[in-house]
PDB file of C-alpha atoms in Angstrom:
ATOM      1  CA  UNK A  77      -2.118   4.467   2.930  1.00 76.00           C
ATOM      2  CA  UNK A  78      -2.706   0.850   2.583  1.00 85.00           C
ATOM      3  CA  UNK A  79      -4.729  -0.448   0.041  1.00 90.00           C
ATOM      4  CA  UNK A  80      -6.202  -3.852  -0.895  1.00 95.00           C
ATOM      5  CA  UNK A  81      -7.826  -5.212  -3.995  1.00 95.00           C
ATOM      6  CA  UNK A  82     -10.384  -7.982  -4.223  1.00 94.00           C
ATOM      7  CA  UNK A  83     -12.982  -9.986  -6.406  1.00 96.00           C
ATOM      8  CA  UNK A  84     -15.896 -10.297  -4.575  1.00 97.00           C
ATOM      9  CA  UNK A  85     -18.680 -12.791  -6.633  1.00 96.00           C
ATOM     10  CA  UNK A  86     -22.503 -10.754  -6.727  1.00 94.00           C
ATOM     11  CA  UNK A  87     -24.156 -13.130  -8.590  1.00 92.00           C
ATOM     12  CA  UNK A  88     -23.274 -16.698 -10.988  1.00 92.00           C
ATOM     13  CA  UNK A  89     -20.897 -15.305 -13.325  1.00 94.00           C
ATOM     14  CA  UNK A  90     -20.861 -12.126 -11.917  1.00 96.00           C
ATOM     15  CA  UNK A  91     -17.624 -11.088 -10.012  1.00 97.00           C
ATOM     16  CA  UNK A  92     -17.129  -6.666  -9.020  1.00 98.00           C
ATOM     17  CA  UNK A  93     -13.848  -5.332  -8.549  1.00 98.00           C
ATOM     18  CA  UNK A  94     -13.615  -3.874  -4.869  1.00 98.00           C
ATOM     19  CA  UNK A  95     -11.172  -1.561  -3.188  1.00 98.00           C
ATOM     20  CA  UNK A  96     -10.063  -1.046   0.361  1.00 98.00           C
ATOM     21  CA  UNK A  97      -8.370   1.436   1.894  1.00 98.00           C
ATOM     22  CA  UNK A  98      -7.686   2.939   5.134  1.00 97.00           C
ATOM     23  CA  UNK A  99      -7.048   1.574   8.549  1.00 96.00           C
ATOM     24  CA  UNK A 100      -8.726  -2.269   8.766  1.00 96.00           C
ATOM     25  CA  UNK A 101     -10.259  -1.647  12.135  1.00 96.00           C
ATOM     26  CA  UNK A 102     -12.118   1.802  11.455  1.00 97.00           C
ATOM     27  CA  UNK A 103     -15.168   2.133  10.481  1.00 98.00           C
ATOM     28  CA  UNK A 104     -16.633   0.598   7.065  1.00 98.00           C
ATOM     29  CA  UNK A 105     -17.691   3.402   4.725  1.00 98.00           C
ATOM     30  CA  UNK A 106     -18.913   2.198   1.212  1.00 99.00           C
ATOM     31  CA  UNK A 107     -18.905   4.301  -1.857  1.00 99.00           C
ATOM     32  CA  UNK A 108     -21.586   3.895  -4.373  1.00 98.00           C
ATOM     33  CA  UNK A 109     -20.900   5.822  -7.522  1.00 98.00           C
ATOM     34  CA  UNK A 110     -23.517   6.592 -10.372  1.00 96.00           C
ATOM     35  CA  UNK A 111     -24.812   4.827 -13.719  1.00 95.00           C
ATOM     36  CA  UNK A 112     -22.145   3.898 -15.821  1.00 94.00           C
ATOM     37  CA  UNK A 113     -19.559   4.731 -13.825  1.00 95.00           C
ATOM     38  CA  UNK A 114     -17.182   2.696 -11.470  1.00 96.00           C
ATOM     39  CA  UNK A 115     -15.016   2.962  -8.535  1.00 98.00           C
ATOM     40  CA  UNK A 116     -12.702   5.660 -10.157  1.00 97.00           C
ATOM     41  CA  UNK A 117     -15.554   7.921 -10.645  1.00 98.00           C
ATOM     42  CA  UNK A 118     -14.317   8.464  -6.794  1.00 98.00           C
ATOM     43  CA  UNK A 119     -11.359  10.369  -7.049  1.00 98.00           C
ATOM     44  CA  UNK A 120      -8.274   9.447  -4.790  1.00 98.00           C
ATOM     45  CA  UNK A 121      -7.984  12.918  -3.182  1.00 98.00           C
ATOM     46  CA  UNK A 122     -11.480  12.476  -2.300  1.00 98.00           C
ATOM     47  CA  UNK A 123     -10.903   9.167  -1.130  1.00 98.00           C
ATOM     48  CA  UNK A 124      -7.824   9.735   1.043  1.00 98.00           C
ATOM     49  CA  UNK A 125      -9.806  12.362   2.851  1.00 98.00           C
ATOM     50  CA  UNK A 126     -12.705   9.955   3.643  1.00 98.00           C
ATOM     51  CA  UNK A 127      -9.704   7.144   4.483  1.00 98.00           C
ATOM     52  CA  UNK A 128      -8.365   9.327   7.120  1.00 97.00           C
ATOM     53  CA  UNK A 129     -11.425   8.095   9.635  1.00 97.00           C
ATOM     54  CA  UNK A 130     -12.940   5.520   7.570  1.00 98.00           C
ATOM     55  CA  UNK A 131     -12.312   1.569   5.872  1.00 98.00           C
ATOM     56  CA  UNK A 132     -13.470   3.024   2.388  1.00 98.00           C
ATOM     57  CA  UNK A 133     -14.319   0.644  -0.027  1.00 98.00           C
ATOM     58  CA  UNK A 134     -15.118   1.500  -3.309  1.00 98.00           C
ATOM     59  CA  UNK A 135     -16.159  -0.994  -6.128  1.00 98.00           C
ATOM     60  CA  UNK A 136     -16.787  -1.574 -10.127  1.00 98.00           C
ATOM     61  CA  UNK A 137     -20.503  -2.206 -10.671  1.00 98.00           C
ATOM     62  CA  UNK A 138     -21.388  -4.347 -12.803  1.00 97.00           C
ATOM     63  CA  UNK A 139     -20.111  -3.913 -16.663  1.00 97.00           C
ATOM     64  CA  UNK A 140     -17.633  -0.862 -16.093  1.00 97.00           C
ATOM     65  CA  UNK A 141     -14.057  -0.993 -15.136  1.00 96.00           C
ATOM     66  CA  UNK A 142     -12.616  -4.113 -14.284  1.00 97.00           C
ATOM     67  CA  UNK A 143     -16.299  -6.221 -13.091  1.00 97.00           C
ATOM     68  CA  UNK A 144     -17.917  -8.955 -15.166  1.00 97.00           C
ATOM     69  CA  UNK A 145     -19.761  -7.335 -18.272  1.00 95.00           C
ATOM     70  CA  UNK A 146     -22.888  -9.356 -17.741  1.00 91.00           C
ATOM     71  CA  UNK A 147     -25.497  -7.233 -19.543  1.00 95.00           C
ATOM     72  CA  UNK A 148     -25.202  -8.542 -23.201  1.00 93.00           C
ATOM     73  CA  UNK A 149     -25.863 -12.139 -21.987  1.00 93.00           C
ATOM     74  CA  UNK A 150     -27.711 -11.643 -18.574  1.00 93.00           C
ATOM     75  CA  UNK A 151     -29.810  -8.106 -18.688  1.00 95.00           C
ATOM     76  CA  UNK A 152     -30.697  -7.012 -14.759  1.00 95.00           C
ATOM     77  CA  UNK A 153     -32.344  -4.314 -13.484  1.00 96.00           C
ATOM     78  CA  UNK A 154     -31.442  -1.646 -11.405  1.00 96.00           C
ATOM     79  CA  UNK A 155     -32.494  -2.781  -8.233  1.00 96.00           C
ATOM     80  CA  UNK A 156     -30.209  -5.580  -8.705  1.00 97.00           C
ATOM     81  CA  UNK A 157     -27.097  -3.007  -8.336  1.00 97.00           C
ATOM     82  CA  UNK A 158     -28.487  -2.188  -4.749  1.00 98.00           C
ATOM     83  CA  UNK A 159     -28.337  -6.024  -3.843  1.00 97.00           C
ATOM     84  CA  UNK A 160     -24.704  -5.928  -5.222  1.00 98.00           C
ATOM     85  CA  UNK A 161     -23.955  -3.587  -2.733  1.00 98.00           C
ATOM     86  CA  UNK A 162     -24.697  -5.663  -0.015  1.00 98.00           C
ATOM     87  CA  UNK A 163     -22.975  -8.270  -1.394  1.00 98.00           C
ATOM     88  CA  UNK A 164     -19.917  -6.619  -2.004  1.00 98.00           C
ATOM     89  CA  UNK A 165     -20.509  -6.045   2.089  1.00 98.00           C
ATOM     90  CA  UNK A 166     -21.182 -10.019   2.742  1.00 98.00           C
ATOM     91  CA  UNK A 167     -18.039 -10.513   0.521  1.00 97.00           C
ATOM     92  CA  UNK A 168     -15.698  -8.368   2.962  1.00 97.00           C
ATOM     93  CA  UNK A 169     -17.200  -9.734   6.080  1.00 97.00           C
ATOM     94  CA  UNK A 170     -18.804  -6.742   7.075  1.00 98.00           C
ATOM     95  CA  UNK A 171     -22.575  -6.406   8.880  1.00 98.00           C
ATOM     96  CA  UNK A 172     -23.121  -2.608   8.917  1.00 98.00           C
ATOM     97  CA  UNK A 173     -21.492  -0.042   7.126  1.00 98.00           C
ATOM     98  CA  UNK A 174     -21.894   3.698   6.343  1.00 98.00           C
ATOM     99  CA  UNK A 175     -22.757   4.069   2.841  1.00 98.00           C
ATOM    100  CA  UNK A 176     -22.599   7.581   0.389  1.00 98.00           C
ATOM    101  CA  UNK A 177     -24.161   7.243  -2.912  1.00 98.00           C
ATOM    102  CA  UNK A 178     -23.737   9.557  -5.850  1.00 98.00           C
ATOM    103  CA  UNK A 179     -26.335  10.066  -8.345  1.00 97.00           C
ATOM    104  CA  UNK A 180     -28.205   6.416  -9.777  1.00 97.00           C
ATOM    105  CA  UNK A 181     -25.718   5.092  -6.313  1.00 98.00           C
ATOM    106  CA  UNK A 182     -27.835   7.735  -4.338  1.00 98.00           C
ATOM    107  CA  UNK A 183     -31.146   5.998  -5.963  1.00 97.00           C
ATOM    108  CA  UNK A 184     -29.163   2.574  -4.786  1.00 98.00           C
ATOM    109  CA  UNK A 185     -28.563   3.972  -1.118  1.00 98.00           C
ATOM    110  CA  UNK A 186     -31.932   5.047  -0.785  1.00 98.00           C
ATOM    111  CA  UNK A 187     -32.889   1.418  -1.990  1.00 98.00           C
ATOM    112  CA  UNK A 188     -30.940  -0.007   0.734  1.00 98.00           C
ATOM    113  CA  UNK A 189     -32.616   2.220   3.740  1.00 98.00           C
ATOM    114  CA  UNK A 190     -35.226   0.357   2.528  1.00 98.00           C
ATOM    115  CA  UNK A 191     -34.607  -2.825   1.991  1.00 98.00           C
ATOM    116  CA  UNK A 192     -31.485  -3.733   4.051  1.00 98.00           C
ATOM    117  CA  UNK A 193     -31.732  -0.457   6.805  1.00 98.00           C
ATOM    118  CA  UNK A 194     -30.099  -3.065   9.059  1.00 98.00           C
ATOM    119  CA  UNK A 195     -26.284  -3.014   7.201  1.00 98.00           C
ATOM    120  CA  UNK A 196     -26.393   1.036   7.528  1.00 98.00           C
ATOM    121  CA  UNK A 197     -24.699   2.636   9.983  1.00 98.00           C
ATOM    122  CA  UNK A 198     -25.684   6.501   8.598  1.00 98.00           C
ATOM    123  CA  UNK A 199     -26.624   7.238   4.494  1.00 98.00           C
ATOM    124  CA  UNK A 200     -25.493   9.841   2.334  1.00 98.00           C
ATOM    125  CA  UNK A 201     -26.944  10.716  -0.829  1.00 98.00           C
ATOM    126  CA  UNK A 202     -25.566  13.434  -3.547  1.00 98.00           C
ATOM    127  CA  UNK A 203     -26.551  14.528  -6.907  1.00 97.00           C
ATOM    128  CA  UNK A 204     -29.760  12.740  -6.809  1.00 97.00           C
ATOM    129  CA  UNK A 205     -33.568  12.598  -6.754  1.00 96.00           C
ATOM    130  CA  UNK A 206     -35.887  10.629  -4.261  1.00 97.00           C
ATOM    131  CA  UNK A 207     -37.486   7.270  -5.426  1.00 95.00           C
ATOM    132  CA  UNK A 208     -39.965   8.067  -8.123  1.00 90.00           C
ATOM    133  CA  UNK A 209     -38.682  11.736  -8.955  1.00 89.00           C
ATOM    134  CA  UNK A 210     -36.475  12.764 -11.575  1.00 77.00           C
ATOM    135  CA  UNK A 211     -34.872   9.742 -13.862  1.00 70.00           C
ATOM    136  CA  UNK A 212     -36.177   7.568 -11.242  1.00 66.00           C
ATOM    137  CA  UNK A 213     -39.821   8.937 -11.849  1.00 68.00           C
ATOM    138  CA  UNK A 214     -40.527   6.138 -14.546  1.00 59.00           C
ATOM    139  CA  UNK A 215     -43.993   6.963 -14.493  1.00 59.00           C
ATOM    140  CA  UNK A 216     -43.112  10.282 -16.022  1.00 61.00           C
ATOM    141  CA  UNK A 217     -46.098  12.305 -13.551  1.00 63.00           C
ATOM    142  CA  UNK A 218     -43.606  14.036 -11.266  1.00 72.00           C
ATOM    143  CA  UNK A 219     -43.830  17.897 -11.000  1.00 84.00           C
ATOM    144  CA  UNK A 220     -40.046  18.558 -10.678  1.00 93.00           C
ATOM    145  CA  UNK A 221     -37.540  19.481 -13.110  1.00 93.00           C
ATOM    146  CA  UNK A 222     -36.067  17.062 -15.233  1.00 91.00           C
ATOM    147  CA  UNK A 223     -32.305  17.180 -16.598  1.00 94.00           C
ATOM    148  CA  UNK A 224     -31.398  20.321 -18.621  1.00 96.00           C
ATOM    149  CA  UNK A 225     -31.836  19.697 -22.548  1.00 96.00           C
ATOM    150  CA  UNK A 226     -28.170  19.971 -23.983  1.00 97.00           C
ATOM    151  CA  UNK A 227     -27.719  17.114 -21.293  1.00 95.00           C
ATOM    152  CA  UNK A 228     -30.306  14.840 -22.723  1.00 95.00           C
ATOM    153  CA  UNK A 229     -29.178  15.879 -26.689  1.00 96.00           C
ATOM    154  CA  UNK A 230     -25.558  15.403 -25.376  1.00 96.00           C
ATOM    155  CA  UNK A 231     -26.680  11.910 -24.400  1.00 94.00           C
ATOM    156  CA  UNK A 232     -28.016  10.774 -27.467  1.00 93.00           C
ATOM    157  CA  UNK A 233     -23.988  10.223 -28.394  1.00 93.00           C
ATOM    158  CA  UNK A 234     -23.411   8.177 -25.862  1.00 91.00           C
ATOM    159  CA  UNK A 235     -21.556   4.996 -26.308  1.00 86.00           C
ATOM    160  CA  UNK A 236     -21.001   5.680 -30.677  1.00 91.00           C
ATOM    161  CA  UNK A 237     -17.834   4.084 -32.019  1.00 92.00           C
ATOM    162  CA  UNK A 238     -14.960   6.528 -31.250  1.00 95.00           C
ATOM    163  CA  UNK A 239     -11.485   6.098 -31.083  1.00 96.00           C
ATOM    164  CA  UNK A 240      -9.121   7.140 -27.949  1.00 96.00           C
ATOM    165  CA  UNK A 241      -8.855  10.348 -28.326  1.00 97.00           C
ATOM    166  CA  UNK A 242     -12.490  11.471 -29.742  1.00 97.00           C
ATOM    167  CA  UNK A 243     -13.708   8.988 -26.511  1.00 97.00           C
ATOM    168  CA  UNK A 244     -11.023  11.173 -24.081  1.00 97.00           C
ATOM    169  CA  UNK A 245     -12.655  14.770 -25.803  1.00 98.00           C
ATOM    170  CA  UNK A 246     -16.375  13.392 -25.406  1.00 97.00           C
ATOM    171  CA  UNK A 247     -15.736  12.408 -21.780  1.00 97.00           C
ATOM    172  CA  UNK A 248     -14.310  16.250 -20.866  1.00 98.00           C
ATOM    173  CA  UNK A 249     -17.322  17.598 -22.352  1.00 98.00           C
ATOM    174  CA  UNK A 250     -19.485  15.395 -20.719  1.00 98.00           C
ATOM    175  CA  UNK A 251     -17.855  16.840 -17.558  1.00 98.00           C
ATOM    176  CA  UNK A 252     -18.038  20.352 -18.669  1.00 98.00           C
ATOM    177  CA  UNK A 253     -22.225  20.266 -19.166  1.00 98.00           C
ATOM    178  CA  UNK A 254     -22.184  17.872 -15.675  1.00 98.00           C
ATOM    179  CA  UNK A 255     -20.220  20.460 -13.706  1.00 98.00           C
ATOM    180  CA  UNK A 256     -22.392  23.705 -14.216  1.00 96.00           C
ATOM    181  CA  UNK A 257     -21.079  27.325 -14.541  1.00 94.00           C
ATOM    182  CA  UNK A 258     -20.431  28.463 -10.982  1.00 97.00           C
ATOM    183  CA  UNK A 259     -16.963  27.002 -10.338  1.00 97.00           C
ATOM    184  CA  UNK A 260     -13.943  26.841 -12.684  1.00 96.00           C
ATOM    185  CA  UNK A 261     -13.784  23.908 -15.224  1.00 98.00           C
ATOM    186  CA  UNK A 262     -10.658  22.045 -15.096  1.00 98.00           C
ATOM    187  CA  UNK A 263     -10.514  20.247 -18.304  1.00 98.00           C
ATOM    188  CA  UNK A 264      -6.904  18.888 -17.633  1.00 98.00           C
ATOM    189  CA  UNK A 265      -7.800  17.238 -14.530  1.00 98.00           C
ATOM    190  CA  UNK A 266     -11.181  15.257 -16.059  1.00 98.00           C
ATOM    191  CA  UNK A 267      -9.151  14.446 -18.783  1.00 98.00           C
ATOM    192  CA  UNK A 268      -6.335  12.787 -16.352  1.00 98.00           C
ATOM    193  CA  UNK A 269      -9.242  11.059 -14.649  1.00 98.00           C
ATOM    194  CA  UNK A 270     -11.115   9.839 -17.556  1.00 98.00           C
ATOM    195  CA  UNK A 271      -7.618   8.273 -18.713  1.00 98.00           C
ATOM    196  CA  UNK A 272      -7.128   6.960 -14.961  1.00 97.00           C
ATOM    197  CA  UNK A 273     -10.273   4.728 -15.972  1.00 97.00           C
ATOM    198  CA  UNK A 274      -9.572   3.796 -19.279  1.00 96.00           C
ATOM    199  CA  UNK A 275      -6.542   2.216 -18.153  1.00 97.00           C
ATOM    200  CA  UNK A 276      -8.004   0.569 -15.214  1.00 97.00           C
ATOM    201  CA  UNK A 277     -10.737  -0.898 -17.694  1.00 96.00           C
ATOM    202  CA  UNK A 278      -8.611  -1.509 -20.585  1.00 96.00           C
ATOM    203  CA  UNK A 279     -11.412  -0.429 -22.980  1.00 95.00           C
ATOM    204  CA  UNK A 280     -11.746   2.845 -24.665  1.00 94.00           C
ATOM    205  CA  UNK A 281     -15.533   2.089 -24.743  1.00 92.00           C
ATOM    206  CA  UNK A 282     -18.275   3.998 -22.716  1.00 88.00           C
ATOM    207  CA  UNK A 283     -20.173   1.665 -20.783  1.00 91.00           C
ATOM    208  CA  UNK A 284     -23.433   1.942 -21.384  1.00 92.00           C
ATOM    209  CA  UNK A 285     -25.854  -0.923 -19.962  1.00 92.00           C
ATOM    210  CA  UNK A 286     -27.201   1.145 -17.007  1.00 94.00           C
ATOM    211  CA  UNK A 287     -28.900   3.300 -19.553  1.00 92.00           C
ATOM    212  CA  UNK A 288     -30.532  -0.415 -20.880  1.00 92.00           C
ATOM    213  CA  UNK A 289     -31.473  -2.089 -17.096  1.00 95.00           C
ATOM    214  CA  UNK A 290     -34.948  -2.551 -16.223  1.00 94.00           C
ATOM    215  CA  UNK A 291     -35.911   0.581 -14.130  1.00 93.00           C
ATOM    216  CA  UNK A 292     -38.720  -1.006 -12.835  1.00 93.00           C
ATOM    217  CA  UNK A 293     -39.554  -1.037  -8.744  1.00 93.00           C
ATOM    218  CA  UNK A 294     -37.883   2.303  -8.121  1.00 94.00           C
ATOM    219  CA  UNK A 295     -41.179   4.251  -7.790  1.00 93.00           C
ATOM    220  CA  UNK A 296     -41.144   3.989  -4.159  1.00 95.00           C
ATOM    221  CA  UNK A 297     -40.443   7.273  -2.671  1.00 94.00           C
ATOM    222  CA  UNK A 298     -43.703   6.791  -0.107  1.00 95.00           C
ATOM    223  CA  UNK A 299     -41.875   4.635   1.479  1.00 97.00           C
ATOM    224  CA  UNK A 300     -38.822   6.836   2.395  1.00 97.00           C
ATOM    225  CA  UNK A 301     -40.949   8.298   5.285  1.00 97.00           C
ATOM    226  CA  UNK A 302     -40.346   5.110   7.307  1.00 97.00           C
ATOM    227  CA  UNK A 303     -36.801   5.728   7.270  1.00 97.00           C
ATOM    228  CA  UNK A 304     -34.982   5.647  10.292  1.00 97.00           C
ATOM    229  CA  UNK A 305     -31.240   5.409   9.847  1.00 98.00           C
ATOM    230  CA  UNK A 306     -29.542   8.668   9.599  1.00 98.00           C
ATOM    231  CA  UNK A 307     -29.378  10.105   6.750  1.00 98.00           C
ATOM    232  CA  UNK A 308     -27.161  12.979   5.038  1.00 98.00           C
ATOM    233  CA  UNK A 309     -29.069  14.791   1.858  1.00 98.00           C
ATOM    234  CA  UNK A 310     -26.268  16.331   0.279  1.00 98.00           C
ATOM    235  CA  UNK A 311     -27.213  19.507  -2.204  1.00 98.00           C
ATOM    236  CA  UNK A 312     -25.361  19.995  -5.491  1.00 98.00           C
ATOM    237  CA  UNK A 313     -27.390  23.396  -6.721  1.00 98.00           C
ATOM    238  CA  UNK A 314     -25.353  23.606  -9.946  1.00 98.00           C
ATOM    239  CA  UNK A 315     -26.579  19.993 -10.845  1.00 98.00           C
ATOM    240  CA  UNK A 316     -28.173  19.877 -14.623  1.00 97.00           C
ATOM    241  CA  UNK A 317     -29.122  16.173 -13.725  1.00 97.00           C
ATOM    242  CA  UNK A 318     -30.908  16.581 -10.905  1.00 96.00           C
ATOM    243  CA  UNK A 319     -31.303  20.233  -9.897  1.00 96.00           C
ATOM    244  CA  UNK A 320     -33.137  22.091  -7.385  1.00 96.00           C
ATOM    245  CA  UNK A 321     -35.420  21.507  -5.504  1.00 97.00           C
ATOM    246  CA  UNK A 322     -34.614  18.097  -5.881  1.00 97.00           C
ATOM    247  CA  UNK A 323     -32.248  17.699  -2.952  1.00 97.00           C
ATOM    248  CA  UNK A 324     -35.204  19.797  -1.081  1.00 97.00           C
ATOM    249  CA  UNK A 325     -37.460  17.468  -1.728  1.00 96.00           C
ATOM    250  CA  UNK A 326     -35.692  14.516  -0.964  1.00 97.00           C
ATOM    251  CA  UNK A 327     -34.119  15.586   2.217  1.00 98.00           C
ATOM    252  CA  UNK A 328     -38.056  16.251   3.182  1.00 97.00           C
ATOM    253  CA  UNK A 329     -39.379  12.674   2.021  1.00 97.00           C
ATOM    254  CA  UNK A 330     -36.718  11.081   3.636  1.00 97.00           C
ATOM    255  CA  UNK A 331     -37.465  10.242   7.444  1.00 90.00           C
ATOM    256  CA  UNK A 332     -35.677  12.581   9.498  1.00 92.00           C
ATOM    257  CA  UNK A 333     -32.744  13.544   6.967  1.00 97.00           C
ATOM    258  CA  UNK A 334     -30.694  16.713   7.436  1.00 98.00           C
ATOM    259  CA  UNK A 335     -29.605  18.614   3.950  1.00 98.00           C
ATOM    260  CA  UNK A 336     -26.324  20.490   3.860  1.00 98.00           C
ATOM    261  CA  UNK A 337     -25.462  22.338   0.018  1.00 98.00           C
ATOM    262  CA  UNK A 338     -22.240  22.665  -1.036  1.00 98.00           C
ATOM    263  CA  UNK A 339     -21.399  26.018  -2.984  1.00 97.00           C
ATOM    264  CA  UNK A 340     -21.521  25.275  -6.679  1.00 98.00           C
ATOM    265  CA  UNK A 341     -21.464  21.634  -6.716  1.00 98.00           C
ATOM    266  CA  UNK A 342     -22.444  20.309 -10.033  1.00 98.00           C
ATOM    267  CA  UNK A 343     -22.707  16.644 -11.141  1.00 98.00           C
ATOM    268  CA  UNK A 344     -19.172  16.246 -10.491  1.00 98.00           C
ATOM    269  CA  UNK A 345     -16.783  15.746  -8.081  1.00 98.00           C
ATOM    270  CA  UNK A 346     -13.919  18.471  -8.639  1.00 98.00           C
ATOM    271  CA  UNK A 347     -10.767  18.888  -6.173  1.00 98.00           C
ATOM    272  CA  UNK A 348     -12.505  22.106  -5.093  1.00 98.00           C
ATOM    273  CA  UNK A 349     -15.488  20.274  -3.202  1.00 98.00           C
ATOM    274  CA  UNK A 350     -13.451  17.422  -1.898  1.00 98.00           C
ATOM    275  CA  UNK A 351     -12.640  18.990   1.065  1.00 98.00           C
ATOM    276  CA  UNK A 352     -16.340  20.466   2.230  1.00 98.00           C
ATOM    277  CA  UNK A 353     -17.760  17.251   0.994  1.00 98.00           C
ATOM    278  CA  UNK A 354     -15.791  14.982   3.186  1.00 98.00           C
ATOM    279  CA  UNK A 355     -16.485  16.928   5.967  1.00 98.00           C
ATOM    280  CA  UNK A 356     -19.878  17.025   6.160  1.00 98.00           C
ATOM    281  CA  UNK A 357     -19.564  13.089   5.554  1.00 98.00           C
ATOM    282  CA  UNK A 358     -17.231  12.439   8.235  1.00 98.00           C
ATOM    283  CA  UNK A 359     -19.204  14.857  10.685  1.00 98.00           C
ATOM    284  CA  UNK A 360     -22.496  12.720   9.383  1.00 98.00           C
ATOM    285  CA  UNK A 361     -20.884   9.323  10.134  1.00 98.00           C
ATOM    286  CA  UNK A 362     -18.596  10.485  13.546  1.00 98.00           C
ATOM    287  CA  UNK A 363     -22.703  11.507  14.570  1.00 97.00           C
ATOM    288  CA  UNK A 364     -24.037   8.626  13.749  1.00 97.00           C
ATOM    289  CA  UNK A 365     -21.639   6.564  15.608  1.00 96.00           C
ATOM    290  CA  UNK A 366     -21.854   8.200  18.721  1.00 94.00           C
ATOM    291  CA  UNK A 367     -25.347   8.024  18.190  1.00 89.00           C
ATOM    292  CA  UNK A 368     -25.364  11.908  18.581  1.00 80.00           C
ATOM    293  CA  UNK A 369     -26.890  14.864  15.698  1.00 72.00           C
ATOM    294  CA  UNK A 370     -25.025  17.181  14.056  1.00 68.00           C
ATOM    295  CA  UNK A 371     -26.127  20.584  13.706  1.00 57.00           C
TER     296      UNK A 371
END
């Protein structure tokens, strides 16, 4: 399946990494993956599926894999990754696309249906919380559940000095507390993808500035009922990030969104959901485009 690679400049000094692949004429479908995480957070089997129909681009944000680690000596804030999104758009030349974001990239998608609804074709959002809920509820009043505990203790360790190997055991178990208990844990598999990105970042490190940005100007989930591009609510109900009812709640804030739950689904993206998750975004984004609803 053809593939391209390009550098696509966000901001002064600031260049992402950004893949293509799939057919050049079909239909644009960006990937937005979560905090601290970049474009191989998307697995290829997952991506191959979603290539089949769809130009899928996938990119580096800002300080992880192979983008500009601006952070130390220009600090941004989290709305600023949203506008990168749309730039990584303007860089390929394209005015509307579908877009899917994954956790913190679903709090990015659901900043772009409401700042830039005009480059969305259709939105899908997975493992996340609305605007203002969850660890986007900054103001620390919302009702719903927070992350599970061993998650947030778990965190604490994040980015400490640690060779290869101790980096490589640190990442698994991060998967294994992200996944949930409902489907089998594959530690052989994270550990092949964790190594996948290592070598395409050529650091051992952990990113870590999305933990630091500014998090301010994300308490905006009012807003969401204005929202009129279509949008896909995707429910992960083994998610210890964002559990239920927070996929509820957003598919209800959200102007005329539809929520579909995938069996299981944690904060990950195993081989055993690839298949029902590109599915129900294909079927999302083939109804959007013929300006039809799926049922």
């Amino acid at each position: 399946m053809r593939t391209t690679e390009h550098r696509v400049s966000v901001a002064e000094g600031i260049d992402l990494w950004v893949e293509e692949r799939g057919n050049p004429a079909a239909p644009p479908l960006l990937l937005v993956m979560g905090a601290n995480a970049g474009a191989l957070g998307w697995p290829e089997e997952l991506v191959d599926l979603l290539a089949a129909r769809h130009r899928v681009i996938r990119y580096d944000h800002r300080d992880t894999g192979r983008s500009t680690a601006a952070y130390d000596r220009a600090p941004y804030a989290i709305r600023d990754l949203a506008a990168d999104a749309v730039a990584v758009l303007d860089g390929l030349g394209i005015d509307r696309a579908h877009v899917v974001g994954m956790s913190m990239g679903g709090t990015l998608v659901q900043l772009l249906l409401l700042d830039a609804p005009y480059r969305l074709r259709s939105a899908t959002v997975l493992a996340t919380s609305a605007l203002g809920a969850g660890l986007a509820d900054v103001a620390g009043t919302g009702a719903l559940p927070g992350p599970a505990p061993e998650l947030l203790a778990y965190w604490q360790t994040m980015g400490a000095d640690r060779d290869r190997e101790a980096e490589l055991d640190w990442r698994v178990e991060h998967w294994r507390l992200l996944s949930g208990s409902a489907l089998p844990f594959d530690a052989a598999w994270y550990r092949a993808q964790e190594e996948r990105a290592m070598a395409h970042a050529g650091t051992v490190a952990s990113p870590v500035a999305h933990a630091l940005a500014d998090q301010s100007g994300l308490d905006r989930g009012a807003e969401l009922a204005g929202v009129r591009v279509p949008t896909l609510v995707v429910e992960a109900p083994e998610d210890p990030v964002n559990p239920p009812p927070h996929a509820e709640h957003l598919a209800a804030t959200i102007g005329g969104a539809r929520l579909v739950t995938v069996p299981g689904m944690g904060h990950a993206l195993p081989p055993v959901v690839h298949g029902q998750l590109a599915a129900a975004v294909t079927a999302h984004t083939a109804a959007a485009d013929a300006g039809t609803t799926v049922g």
